[in-house]
CSV table of C-alpha atoms and ligand atoms in Angstrom, one decimal:
chain,number,residue,atom,x,y,z
A,1,MET,CA,-36.6,-19.5,-139.8
A,2,ALA,CA,-34.4,-19.7,-137.3
A,3,THR,CA,-35.2,-18.6,-133.4
A,4,LEU,CA,-31.7,-17.4,-133.3
A,5,ASP,CA,-29.2,-16.9,-136.1
A,6,TRP,CA,-25.4,-16.4,-134.7
A,7,THR,CA,-24.2,-12.7,-135.1
A,8,PRO,CA,-20.9,-11.6,-134.9
A,9,GLU,CA,-22.2,-9.6,-131.8
A,10,LEU,CA,-22.8,-12.6,-129.9
A,11,ALA,CA,-19.0,-13.5,-129.8
A,12,LEU,CA,-17.0,-12.6,-126.8
A,13,GLY,CA,-13.5,-13.6,-128.1
A,14,ASP,CA,-12.7,-16.2,-125.1
A,15,ALA,CA,-13.1,-19.8,-128.4
A,16,ARG,CA,-14.6,-21.9,-125.4
A,17,ILE,CA,-17.0,-19.8,-124.6
A,18,ASP,CA,-17.7,-19.0,-128.4
A,19,GLU,CA,-17.9,-22.1,-129.0
A,20,THR,CA,-20.6,-23.4,-126.6
A,21,HIS,CA,-22.6,-20.1,-126.8
A,22,ARG,CA,-23.0,-21.6,-130.7
A,23,GLU,CA,-23.7,-25.1,-129.9
A,24,PHE,CA,-26.4,-23.6,-127.8
A,25,VAL,CA,-27.9,-21.2,-130.0
A,26,ASP,CA,-27.7,-24.3,-132.6
A,27,MET,CA,-29.6,-26.7,-130.2
A,28,LEU,CA,-32.1,-23.5,-129.5
A,29,ASN,CA,-33.1,-23.8,-133.4
A,30,VAL,CA,-33.4,-27.4,-132.7
A,31,VAL,CA,-36.4,-26.8,-130.1
A,32,GLY,CA,-37.2,-23.8,-132.3
A,33,ASP,CA,-37.9,-26.3,-135.2
A,34,ALA,CA,-39.4,-29.6,-133.7
A,35,THR,CA,-42.2,-30.5,-134.7
A,36,ASP,CA,-44.5,-32.6,-131.5
A,37,ASP,CA,-42.6,-35.8,-132.4
A,38,THR,CA,-38.9,-34.2,-132.4
A,39,MET,CA,-39.7,-31.5,-129.1
A,40,LEU,CA,-39.3,-33.3,-125.8
A,41,ALA,CA,-35.4,-34.9,-127.5
A,42,ALA,CA,-35.3,-31.9,-128.7
A,43,ILE,CA,-35.1,-30.3,-124.9
A,44,ASP,CA,-33.5,-33.1,-123.6
A,45,ALA,CA,-30.8,-32.2,-125.7
A,46,LEU,CA,-31.0,-28.8,-124.9
A,47,ILE,CA,-31.2,-29.5,-120.6
A,48,ALA,CA,-27.7,-31.6,-120.9
A,49,HIS,CA,-25.8,-28.7,-123.1
A,50,THR,CA,-27.1,-25.9,-120.4
A,51,GLU,CA,-26.2,-27.8,-117.5
A,52,GLU,CA,-22.9,-28.4,-119.1
A,53,HIS,CA,-22.6,-25.1,-120.3
A,54,PHE,CA,-23.7,-23.5,-116.8
A,55,GLY,CA,-21.5,-25.7,-115.3
A,56,GLN,CA,-18.4,-24.7,-116.9
A,57,GLU,CA,-19.1,-21.2,-116.6
A,58,GLN,CA,-19.6,-22.0,-113.0
A,59,ARG,CA,-16.4,-23.8,-112.3
A,60,TRP,CA,-14.7,-20.6,-113.6
A,61,MET,CA,-16.5,-18.3,-111.7
A,62,ALA,CA,-15.4,-20.2,-108.6
A,63,ALA,CA,-11.7,-20.7,-109.9
A,64,THR,CA,-11.1,-17.2,-110.3
A,65,ASP,CA,-14.0,-15.6,-107.4
A,66,PHE,CA,-15.7,-13.7,-109.7
A,67,PRO,CA,-17.5,-10.8,-108.0
A,68,PRO,CA,-20.9,-11.5,-108.8
A,69,THR,CA,-20.7,-14.7,-109.1
A,70,HIS,CA,-24.4,-15.3,-107.2
A,71,CYS,CA,-26.3,-12.7,-109.8
A,72,HIS,CA,-24.8,-15.0,-112.6
A,73,LEU,CA,-25.6,-18.0,-111.0
A,74,ASP,CA,-28.9,-16.6,-110.1
A,75,GLU,CA,-29.8,-15.5,-113.8
A,76,HIS,CA,-28.3,-19.7,-114.4
A,77,ASP,CA,-30.6,-21.3,-112.3
A,78,GLY,CA,-34.0,-19.4,-113.4
A,79,VAL,CA,-33.0,-20.5,-117.0
A,80,LEU,CA,-32.5,-24.3,-116.1
A,81,ASN,CA,-36.3,-24.0,-113.6
A,82,ALA,CA,-37.5,-22.1,-117.0
A,83,ILE,CA,-36.2,-25.1,-119.3
A,84,HIS,CA,-37.2,-27.8,-116.9
A,85,GLU,CA,-40.8,-26.4,-116.1
A,86,THR,CA,-41.0,-26.8,-120.2
A,87,ARG,CA,-40.4,-30.1,-120.6
A,88,GLY,CA,-42.9,-30.8,-118.1
A,89,TYR,CA,-45.2,-29.7,-120.2
A,90,VAL,CA,-44.3,-30.8,-123.5
A,91,VAL,CA,-44.8,-34.3,-121.7
A,92,GLU,CA,-48.1,-33.4,-121.2
A,93,GLY,CA,-48.8,-32.6,-124.9
A,94,LYS,CA,-48.5,-29.2,-124.8
A,95,PHE,CA,-45.5,-28.9,-127.6
A,96,LYS,CA,-46.3,-25.7,-128.0
A,97,VAL,CA,-44.6,-24.1,-124.9
A,98,GLY,CA,-41.6,-25.4,-126.5
A,99,LYS,CA,-41.9,-23.0,-129.0
A,100,VAL,CA,-42.4,-20.2,-126.7
A,101,LEU,CA,-39.4,-21.1,-124.6
A,102,ALA,CA,-36.9,-21.2,-127.5
A,103,GLN,CA,-38.3,-17.2,-128.5
A,104,GLU,CA,-37.8,-16.1,-124.9
A,105,LEU,CA,-34.2,-18.1,-124.4
A,106,GLY,CA,-33.5,-16.5,-127.6
A,107,ASN,CA,-33.6,-12.9,-126.0
A,108,TRP,CA,-32.5,-13.6,-122.5
A,109,PHE,CA,-29.2,-15.1,-124.1
A,110,CYS,CA,-28.7,-11.9,-126.5
A,111,SER,CA,-29.4,-9.5,-123.3
A,112,HIS,CA,-27.1,-12.3,-120.5
A,113,ALA,CA,-24.1,-12.7,-123.6
A,114,ALA,CA,-23.7,-8.7,-124.0
A,115,THR,CA,-24.1,-8.4,-120.0
A,116,MET,CA,-23.1,-11.5,-117.6
A,117,ASP,CA,-20.8,-13.2,-120.0
A,118,THR,CA,-19.2,-10.5,-121.5
A,119,MET,CA,-17.9,-9.5,-117.9
A,120,LEU,CA,-17.0,-13.3,-117.0
A,121,ALA,CA,-15.0,-13.3,-120.2
A,122,GLN,CA,-13.0,-10.1,-119.5
A,123,TRP,CA,-12.4,-10.9,-116.4
A,124,LEU,CA,-10.8,-14.5,-116.9
A,125,LYS,CA,-9.5,-12.5,-119.3
A,126,ALA,CA,-7.9,-9.9,-116.6
A,127,GLN,CA,-7.3,-12.8,-114.4
A,128,ASN,CA,-5.1,-14.4,-117.0
A,129,PHE,CA,-7.5,-17.3,-116.9
A,130,ASP,CA,-7.1,-19.9,-119.3
A,131,THR,CA,-10.7,-21.5,-120.4
A,132,SER,CA,-9.2,-23.8,-123.0
A,133,ARG,CA,-7.3,-25.5,-120.0
A,134,GLU,CA,-9.4,-24.9,-117.5
A,135,GLY,CA,-7.8,-22.9,-115.6
A,136,GLU,CA,-3.7,-23.5,-115.9
A,137,ALA,CA,-2.8,-19.9,-115.0
A,138,VAL,CA,-1.3,-18.6,-117.9
A,139,THR,CA,1.8,-17.7,-117.1
A,140,SER,CA,4.6,-15.0,-119.8
B,1,LIG,FE1,-22.7,-18.7,-121.2
B,2,LIG,FE1,-23.2,-17.5,-118.1
């Protein structure tokens, strides 16, 4: 059973954000379905993708002076720390912690996407910031 199913409510209307978020959900499900043998690789893949995902949002926030940047980045940092901490447990053979992480991150992601990432997507749109072109202003 999937840890988290992608639903239309998770789409924020920005193609690049949504593509990254879909990949995040896929990788979360790989962690949720992992066996003891595949858990570490699944967590490592999730870490690499999440660093990329959060780095992307951080660049866009910086480029547009997004007002609640600090708050948003704090939340990202907390999540990355939790994934790294889980990795430590998995390395010690506590594979079940990876499953708990997948479940918790699924819950976290739904509320994060509905609040902070929604605000960011709306802000970027209002600033005419084109995420597909990494910020080249759209001039009409
Ligand atoms: Fe995001
Ligand atoms: Fe975010």
